[in-house]
PDB file of C-alpha atoms in Angstrom:
ATOM      1  CA  GLY S1080       0.000   0.000   0.000  1.00  0.00           C
ATOM      2  CA  ALA S1081       0.927   3.654  -0.280  1.00  0.00           C
ATOM      3  CA  VAL S1082       3.144   4.868   2.553  1.00  0.00           C
ATOM      4  CA  VAL S1083       3.607   8.415   3.772  1.00  0.00           C
ATOM      5  CA  SER S1084       6.285   9.329   6.274  1.00  0.00           C
ATOM      6  CA  GLN S1085       6.738  12.405   8.405  1.00  0.00           C
ATOM      7  CA  HIS S1086       9.827  13.691  10.109  1.00  0.00           C
ATOM      8  CA  PRO S1087      10.316  14.389  12.897  1.00  0.00           C
ATOM      9  CA  SER S1088       7.653  12.475  14.799  1.00  0.00           C
ATOM     10  CA  ARG S1089       8.110  14.681  17.823  1.00  0.00           C
ATOM     11  CA  VAL S1090       9.813  18.034  18.289  1.00  0.00           C
ATOM     12  CA  ILE S1091      10.190  20.431  21.169  1.00  0.00           C
ATOM     13  CA  CYS S1092      11.357  23.936  20.407  1.00  0.00           C
ATOM     14  CA  LYS S1093      11.690  27.251  22.142  1.00  0.00           C
ATOM     15  CA  SER S1094       9.338  30.120  21.527  1.00  0.00           C
ATOM     16  CA  GLY S1095      10.514  32.308  18.663  1.00  0.00           C
ATOM     17  CA  THR S1096      12.341  29.592  16.759  1.00  0.00           C
ATOM     18  CA  SER S1097      11.254  27.975  13.506  1.00  0.00           C
ATOM     19  CA  VAL S1098      10.530  24.317  12.968  1.00  0.00           C
ATOM     20  CA  LYS S1099      10.424  22.389   9.717  1.00  0.00           C
ATOM     21  CA  ILE S1100       8.318  19.251   9.284  1.00  0.00           C
ATOM     22  CA  GLU S1101       8.823  16.990   6.286  1.00  0.00           C
ATOM     23  CA  CYS S1102       6.214  14.852   4.613  1.00  0.00           C
ATOM     24  CA  ARG S1103       7.295  12.237   2.105  1.00  0.00           C
ATOM     25  CA  SER S1104       5.407   9.806  -0.072  1.00  0.00           C
ATOM     26  CA  LEU S1105       7.693   6.795  -0.034  1.00  0.00           C
ATOM     27  CA  ASP S1106       6.471   4.599  -2.849  1.00  0.00           C
ATOM     28  CA  PHE S1107       4.396   6.868  -5.027  1.00  0.00           C
ATOM     29  CA  GLN S1108       4.362  10.321  -6.497  1.00  0.00           C
ATOM     30  CA  ALA S1109       1.875  12.721  -5.003  1.00  0.00           C
ATOM     31  CA  THR S1110       0.803  15.697  -7.041  1.00  0.00           C
ATOM     32  CA  THR S1111      -1.157  17.000  -4.099  1.00  0.00           C
ATOM     33  CA  MET S1112      -0.358  16.921  -0.415  1.00  0.00           C
ATOM     34  CA  PHE S1113      -2.423  18.230   2.449  1.00  0.00           C
ATOM     35  CA  TRP S1114      -1.476  19.579   5.858  1.00  0.00           C
ATOM     36  CA  TYR S1115      -3.764  19.174   8.829  1.00  0.00           C
ATOM     37  CA  ARG S1116      -3.631  20.281  12.411  1.00  0.00           C
ATOM     38  CA  GLN S1117      -5.274  18.471  15.269  1.00  0.00           C
ATOM     39  CA  PHE S1118      -5.869  19.826  18.747  1.00  0.00           C
ATOM     40  CA  PRO S1119      -6.364  17.444  21.665  1.00  0.00           C
ATOM     41  CA  LYS S1120      -9.700  15.639  21.469  1.00  0.00           C
ATOM     42  CA  GLN S1121     -10.645  17.502  18.325  1.00  0.00           C
ATOM     43  CA  SER S1122     -10.820  16.608  14.694  1.00  0.00           C
ATOM     44  CA  LEU S1123      -8.362  17.267  11.929  1.00  0.00           C
ATOM     45  CA  MET S1124      -8.508  20.760  10.531  1.00  0.00           C
ATOM     46  CA  LEU S1125      -7.232  21.260   7.018  1.00  0.00           C
ATOM     47  CA  MET S1126      -4.592  23.975   6.978  1.00  0.00           C
ATOM     48  CA  ALA S1127      -3.537  24.006   3.353  1.00  0.00           C
ATOM     49  CA  THR S1128      -3.474  22.108   0.098  1.00  0.00           C
ATOM     50  CA  SER S1129      -0.097  21.843  -1.527  1.00  0.00           C
ATOM     51  CA  ASN S1130       0.382  21.179  -5.235  1.00  0.00           C
ATOM     52  CA  GLU S1131       3.808  20.309  -6.562  1.00  0.00           C
ATOM     53  CA  GLY S1132       5.458  23.255  -8.213  1.00  0.00           C
ATOM     54  CA  SER S1133       2.884  25.849  -7.254  1.00  0.00           C
ATOM     55  CA  LYS S1134       1.917  27.905  -4.238  1.00  0.00           C
ATOM     56  CA  ALA S1135      -0.084  26.248  -1.513  1.00  0.00           C
ATOM     57  CA  THR S1136      -3.745  27.066  -1.054  1.00  0.00           C
ATOM     58  CA  TYR S1137      -4.420  28.008   2.534  1.00  0.00           C
ATOM     59  CA  GLU S1138      -7.695  27.600   4.368  1.00  0.00           C
ATOM     60  CA  GLN S1139      -9.379  30.615   5.835  1.00  0.00           C
ATOM     61  CA  GLY S1140      -7.811  31.686   9.089  1.00  0.00           C
ATOM     62  CA  VAL S1141      -4.450  30.019   8.461  1.00  0.00           C
ATOM     63  CA  GLU S1142      -1.572  32.483   8.333  1.00  0.00           C
ATOM     64  CA  LYS S1143       0.475  31.970   5.188  1.00  0.00           C
ATOM     65  CA  ASP S1144       3.509  33.770   6.552  1.00  0.00           C
ATOM     66  CA  LYS S1145       3.519  31.723   9.707  1.00  0.00           C
ATOM     67  CA  PHE S1146       2.974  28.294   8.192  1.00  0.00           C
ATOM     68  CA  LEU S1147       5.212  28.123   5.154  1.00  0.00           C
ATOM     69  CA  ILE S1148       4.548  25.226   2.843  1.00  0.00           C
ATOM     70  CA  ASN S1149       6.872  24.097   0.114  1.00  0.00           C
ATOM     71  CA  HIS S1150       6.125  21.246  -2.264  1.00  0.00           C
ATOM     72  CA  ALA S1151       9.376  21.037  -4.140  1.00  0.00           C
ATOM     73  CA  SER S1152       8.991  17.580  -5.613  1.00  0.00           C
ATOM     74  CA  LEU S1153       6.355  14.932  -6.200  1.00  0.00           C
ATOM     75  CA  THR S1154       7.452  13.068  -3.088  1.00  0.00           C
ATOM     76  CA  LEU S1155       8.231  15.832  -0.613  1.00  0.00           C
ATOM     77  CA  SER S1156       6.302  18.641   1.022  1.00  0.00           C
ATOM     78  CA  THR S1157       7.533  20.657   3.975  1.00  0.00           C
ATOM     79  CA  LEU S1158       5.708  22.725   6.559  1.00  0.00           C
ATOM     80  CA  THR S1159       7.749  25.338   8.393  1.00  0.00           C
ATOM     81  CA  VAL S1160       6.261  26.888  11.492  1.00  0.00           C
ATOM     82  CA  THR S1161       8.001  30.232  11.734  1.00  0.00           C
ATOM     83  CA  SER S1162       8.557  32.107  14.976  1.00  0.00           C
ATOM     84  CA  ALA S1163       6.716  29.400  16.870  1.00  0.00           C
ATOM     85  CA  HIS S1164       4.709  30.247  19.953  1.00  0.00           C
ATOM     86  CA  PRO S1165       3.188  27.969  22.598  1.00  0.00           C
ATOM     87  CA  GLU S1166      -0.223  28.241  20.929  1.00  0.00           C
ATOM     88  CA  ASP S1167       1.286  26.567  17.869  1.00  0.00           C
ATOM     89  CA  SER S1168       1.786  23.427  19.916  1.00  0.00           C
ATOM     90  CA  SER S1169      -0.297  20.787  18.229  1.00  0.00           C
ATOM     91  CA  PHE S1170      -0.303  17.557  16.265  1.00  0.00           C
ATOM     92  CA  TYR S1171       0.423  18.166  12.597  1.00  0.00           C
ATOM     93  CA  ILE S1172      -0.486  15.516  10.043  1.00  0.00           C
ATOM     94  CA  CYS S1173       0.154  15.469   6.342  1.00  0.00           C
ATOM     95  CA  SER S1174      -1.498  13.378   3.706  1.00  0.00           C
ATOM     96  CA  ALA S1175      -0.673  12.630   0.109  1.00  0.00           C
ATOM     97  CA  SER S1176      -3.157  11.872  -2.586  1.00  0.00           C
ATOM     98  CA  LEU S1177      -2.963   8.951  -4.967  1.00  0.00           C
ATOM     99  CA  ALA S1178      -5.783   8.155  -7.326  1.00  0.00           C
ATOM    100  CA  TYR S1179      -8.306  10.212  -5.371  1.00  0.00           C
ATOM    101  CA  GLU S1180      -7.429   8.579  -2.052  1.00  0.00           C
ATOM    102  CA  GLN S1181      -5.528  10.289   0.703  1.00  0.00           C
ATOM    103  CA  TYR S1182      -2.851   8.478   2.658  1.00  0.00           C
ATOM    104  CA  PHE S1183      -1.887   9.950   5.990  1.00  0.00           C
ATOM    105  CA  GLY S1184       1.509  10.315   7.523  1.00  0.00           C
ATOM    106  CA  PRO S1185       2.030   9.302  11.161  1.00  0.00           C
ATOM    107  CA  GLY S1186       1.941  12.898  12.376  1.00  0.00           C
ATOM    108  CA  THR S1187       4.347  15.240  14.154  1.00  0.00           C
ATOM    109  CA  ARG S1188       3.803  16.344  17.728  1.00  0.00           C
ATOM    110  CA  LEU S1189       5.090  19.909  18.108  1.00  0.00           C
ATOM    111  CA  THR S1190       5.572  21.371  21.550  1.00  0.00           C
ATOM    112  CA  VAL S1191       6.663  24.982  21.841  1.00  0.00           C
ATOM    113  CA  THR S1192       8.012  25.978  25.239  1.00  0.00           C
TER     114      THR S1192
ATOM    115  CA  GLU Y1128     -19.001  26.370   4.465  1.00  0.00           C
ATOM    116  CA  ASP Y1129     -18.791  22.593   4.349  1.00  0.00           C
ATOM    117  CA  LYS Y1130     -19.971  20.891   7.507  1.00  0.00           C
ATOM    118  CA  VAL Y1131     -19.680  17.352   8.860  1.00  0.00           C
ATOM    119  CA  VAL Y1132     -21.431  16.393  12.094  1.00  0.00           C
ATOM    120  CA  GLN Y1133     -20.868  13.135  13.902  1.00  0.00           C
ATOM    121  CA  SER Y1134     -22.887  11.619  16.678  1.00  0.00           C
ATOM    122  CA  PRO Y1135     -22.585  10.550  19.342  1.00  0.00           C
ATOM    123  CA  LEU Y1136     -19.386  12.316  20.363  1.00  0.00           C
ATOM    124  CA  SER Y1137     -18.551   9.486  22.700  1.00  0.00           C
ATOM    125  CA  LEU Y1138     -19.863   6.033  23.405  1.00  0.00           C
ATOM    126  CA  VAL Y1139     -19.015   3.372  25.982  1.00  0.00           C
ATOM    127  CA  VAL Y1140     -20.072  -0.226  25.361  1.00  0.00           C
ATOM    128  CA  HIS Y1141     -19.216  -3.731  26.492  1.00  0.00           C
ATOM    129  CA  GLU Y1142     -17.438  -6.293  24.392  1.00  0.00           C
ATOM    130  CA  GLY Y1143     -19.842  -8.062  22.109  1.00  0.00           C
ATOM    131  CA  ASP Y1144     -22.195  -5.122  21.740  1.00  0.00           C
ATOM    132  CA  THR Y1145     -23.106  -3.693  18.347  1.00  0.00           C
ATOM    133  CA  VAL Y1146     -22.637   0.021  17.781  1.00  0.00           C
ATOM    134  CA  THR Y1147     -23.835   2.446  15.146  1.00  0.00           C
ATOM    135  CA  LEU Y1148     -21.983   5.677  14.528  1.00  0.00           C
ATOM    136  CA  ASN Y1149     -23.624   8.497  12.620  1.00  0.00           C
ATOM    137  CA  CYS Y1150     -22.315  11.106  10.245  1.00  0.00           C
ATOM    138  CA  SER Y1151     -24.344  13.828   8.540  1.00  0.00           C
ATOM    139  CA  TYR Y1152     -22.975  16.379   6.149  1.00  0.00           C
ATOM    140  CA  GLU Y1153     -23.624  19.525   4.188  1.00  0.00           C
ATOM    141  CA  VAL Y1154     -21.095  20.125   1.462  1.00  0.00           C
ATOM    142  CA  THR Y1155     -20.918  21.665  -1.949  1.00  0.00           C
ATOM    143  CA  ASN Y1156     -19.645  19.495  -4.795  1.00  0.00           C
ATOM    144  CA  PHE Y1157     -19.709  16.230  -2.880  1.00  0.00           C
ATOM    145  CA  ARG Y1158     -17.403  13.548  -4.174  1.00  0.00           C
ATOM    146  CA  SER Y1159     -17.198  10.878  -1.488  1.00  0.00           C
ATOM    147  CA  LEU Y1160     -17.543  10.137   2.212  1.00  0.00           C
ATOM    148  CA  LEU Y1161     -14.788   8.401   4.112  1.00  0.00           C
ATOM    149  CA  TRP Y1162     -14.503   6.720   7.478  1.00  0.00           C
ATOM    150  CA  TYR Y1163     -11.252   6.560   9.405  1.00  0.00           C
ATOM    151  CA  LYS Y1164     -10.161   4.981  12.664  1.00  0.00           C
ATOM    152  CA  GLN Y1165      -7.750   7.004  14.747  1.00  0.00           C
ATOM    153  CA  GLU Y1166      -5.943   5.463  17.664  1.00  0.00           C
ATOM    154  CA  LYS Y1167      -2.799   7.135  18.887  1.00  0.00           C
ATOM    155  CA  LYS Y1168      -1.486   8.634  15.718  1.00  0.00           C
ATOM    156  CA  ALA Y1169      -2.703   9.293  12.221  1.00  0.00           C
ATOM    157  CA  PRO Y1170      -6.054   8.053  10.945  1.00  0.00           C
ATOM    158  CA  THR Y1171      -6.237   4.734   9.194  1.00  0.00           C
ATOM    159  CA  PHE Y1172      -8.604   4.333   6.313  1.00  0.00           C
ATOM    160  CA  LEU Y1173     -11.727   2.203   6.730  1.00  0.00           C
ATOM    161  CA  PHE Y1174     -14.181   2.917   3.918  1.00  0.00           C
ATOM    162  CA  MET Y1175     -14.828   5.214   1.006  1.00  0.00           C
ATOM    163  CA  LEU Y1176     -18.465   5.612  -0.030  1.00  0.00           C
ATOM    164  CA  THR Y1177     -19.576   7.278  -3.199  1.00  0.00           C
ATOM    165  CA  SER Y1178     -22.914   5.691  -4.056  1.00  0.00           C
ATOM    166  CA  SER Y1179     -26.125   5.634  -2.074  1.00  0.00           C
ATOM    167  CA  GLY Y1180     -27.488   2.428  -0.663  1.00  0.00           C
ATOM    168  CA  ILE Y1181     -24.500   0.210  -1.335  1.00  0.00           C
ATOM    169  CA  GLU Y1182     -23.155  -1.296   1.851  1.00  0.00           C
ATOM    170  CA  LYS Y1183     -19.436  -1.664   2.193  1.00  0.00           C
ATOM    171  CA  LYS Y1184     -18.256  -4.371   4.540  1.00  0.00           C
ATOM    172  CA  SER Y1185     -14.966  -5.337   6.083  1.00  0.00           C
ATOM    173  CA  GLY Y1186     -15.125  -8.018   8.719  1.00  0.00           C
ATOM    174  CA  ARG Y1187     -17.242  -6.758  11.593  1.00  0.00           C
ATOM    175  CA  LEU Y1188     -17.414  -3.242  10.185  1.00  0.00           C
ATOM    176  CA  SER Y1189     -19.876  -2.032   7.616  1.00  0.00           C
ATOM    177  CA  SER Y1190     -20.979   1.313   6.319  1.00  0.00           C
ATOM    178  CA  ILE Y1191     -23.639   2.770   4.080  1.00  0.00           C
ATOM    179  CA  LEU Y1192     -24.296   6.169   2.545  1.00  0.00           C
ATOM    180  CA  ASP Y1193     -27.574   7.968   1.917  1.00  0.00           C
ATOM    181  CA  LYS Y1194     -26.926  10.810  -0.515  1.00  0.00           C
ATOM    182  CA  LYS Y1195     -30.529  11.953  -0.449  1.00  0.00           C
ATOM    183  CA  GLU Y1196     -30.654  12.413   3.315  1.00  0.00           C
ATOM    184  CA  LEU Y1197     -26.944  13.350   3.450  1.00  0.00           C
ATOM    185  CA  PHE Y1198     -25.763  10.917   6.057  1.00  0.00           C
ATOM    186  CA  SER Y1199     -23.783   7.787   6.594  1.00  0.00           C
ATOM    187  CA  ILE Y1200     -23.597   5.185   9.335  1.00  0.00           C
ATOM    188  CA  LEU Y1201     -20.754   2.996  10.456  1.00  0.00           C
ATOM    189  CA  ASN Y1202     -21.728  -0.245  12.157  1.00  0.00           C
ATOM    190  CA  ILE Y1203     -19.460  -2.381  14.267  1.00  0.00           C
ATOM    191  CA  THR Y1204     -20.797  -5.751  15.373  1.00  0.00           C
ATOM    192  CA  ALA Y1205     -19.449  -7.964  18.147  1.00  0.00           C
ATOM    193  CA  THR Y1206     -17.217  -5.165  19.375  1.00  0.00           C
ATOM    194  CA  GLN Y1207     -13.816  -5.932  20.855  1.00  0.00           C
ATOM    195  CA  THR Y1208     -11.566  -3.872  23.112  1.00  0.00           C
ATOM    196  CA  GLY Y1209      -9.305  -3.317  20.120  1.00  0.00           C
ATOM    197  CA  ASP Y1210     -12.109  -1.366  18.477  1.00  0.00           C
ATOM    198  CA  SER Y1211     -11.652   1.393  21.054  1.00  0.00           C
ATOM    199  CA  ALA Y1212     -10.626   4.468  19.090  1.00  0.00           C
ATOM    200  CA  VAL Y1213     -11.875   7.711  17.647  1.00  0.00           C
ATOM    201  CA  TYR Y1214     -13.844   7.141  14.462  1.00  0.00           C
ATOM    202  CA  LEU Y1215     -13.660  10.026  12.044  1.00  0.00           C
ATOM    203  CA  CYS Y1216     -16.021  10.759   9.219  1.00  0.00           C
ATOM    204  CA  ALA Y1217     -14.771  12.974   6.409  1.00  0.00           C
ATOM    205  CA  VAL Y1218     -16.401  14.271   3.279  1.00  0.00           C
ATOM    206  CA  GLU Y1219     -14.422  14.870   0.145  1.00  0.00           C
ATOM    207  CA  ALA Y1220     -15.543  17.734  -2.051  1.00  0.00           C
ATOM    208  CA  ASP Y1221     -14.231  19.480  -5.111  1.00  0.00           C
ATOM    209  CA  SER Y1222     -12.646  22.775  -4.174  1.00  0.00           C
ATOM    210  CA  GLY Y1223     -12.072  24.111  -7.675  1.00  0.00           C
ATOM    211  CA  GLY Y1224      -9.852  23.223 -10.597  1.00  0.00           C
ATOM    212  CA  SER Y1225      -8.520  19.747 -10.098  1.00  0.00           C
ATOM    213  CA  ASN Y1226      -8.371  20.219  -6.357  1.00  0.00           C
ATOM    214  CA  TYR Y1227     -10.497  18.633  -3.698  1.00  0.00           C
ATOM    215  CA  LYS Y1228     -10.390  18.616   0.074  1.00  0.00           C
ATOM    216  CA  LEU Y1229     -11.533  16.636   3.078  1.00  0.00           C
ATOM    217  CA  THR Y1230     -13.688  18.130   5.785  1.00  0.00           C
ATOM    218  CA  PHE Y1231     -13.635  16.092   8.962  1.00  0.00           C
ATOM    219  CA  GLY Y1232     -16.238  15.693  11.658  1.00  0.00           C
ATOM    220  CA  LYS Y1233     -15.202  15.903  15.286  1.00  0.00           C
ATOM    221  CA  GLY Y1234     -15.192  12.164  15.615  1.00  0.00           C
ATOM    222  CA  THR Y1235     -16.856   9.628  17.876  1.00  0.00           C
ATOM    223  CA  LEU Y1236     -14.769   8.320  20.750  1.00  0.00           C
ATOM    224  CA  LEU Y1237     -15.665   4.664  21.161  1.00  0.00           C
ATOM    225  CA  THR Y1238     -14.624   2.837  24.315  1.00  0.00           C
ATOM    226  CA  VAL Y1239     -15.185  -0.904  24.451  1.00  0.00           C
ATOM    227  CA  ASN Y1240     -14.907  -2.334  27.934  1.00  0.00           C
ATOM    228  CA  PRO Y1241     -14.120  -6.008  28.547  1.00  0.00           C
TER     229      PRO Y1241
END
């Protein structure tokens, strides 16, 4: 089956620093990747849709300058949380689409102290 | 704005019980409805439903979609403690061009006690 990896799985950073999260489709090429955020005991909220080679489409309320998304190749998308603050602490999950199905990565737990 | 509502939000049952989880939706440009199981990490795919009235089945789990009434149910028979998880319903809709997106419900937390 299609496999999506994320790195790192867990990261702790200090307030004001930036953190990069990678999402890779391991055995397929993904034209489109999605980034979600999940708060404790809540559902996944779509942050942005990322198409290879073009600018990401952000959902309403998501700050483009804070959550930088780059989809440089068909197997890699990155999410950079810039100038992180404690309220950015969350579980971030990416997914990659293949033939109209989405395959989820294992998620990244970000804690900003 | 696309909306997906799941009920109940949480449910506690005993092993062997049968449960029914509900998902209703309001979306523009509906494409499909998906069910996921989420334990500790990322969701794992259960079913994709695109047509009304056709039951999809996998072991003790089954699901059906009603596109007229805009809802779906997920049934789990003979529940086991390993079924304890959050069950997420998501609706896939076209968002313009060749893009589409998933809108998730809040999930149903199922706890199966021995």
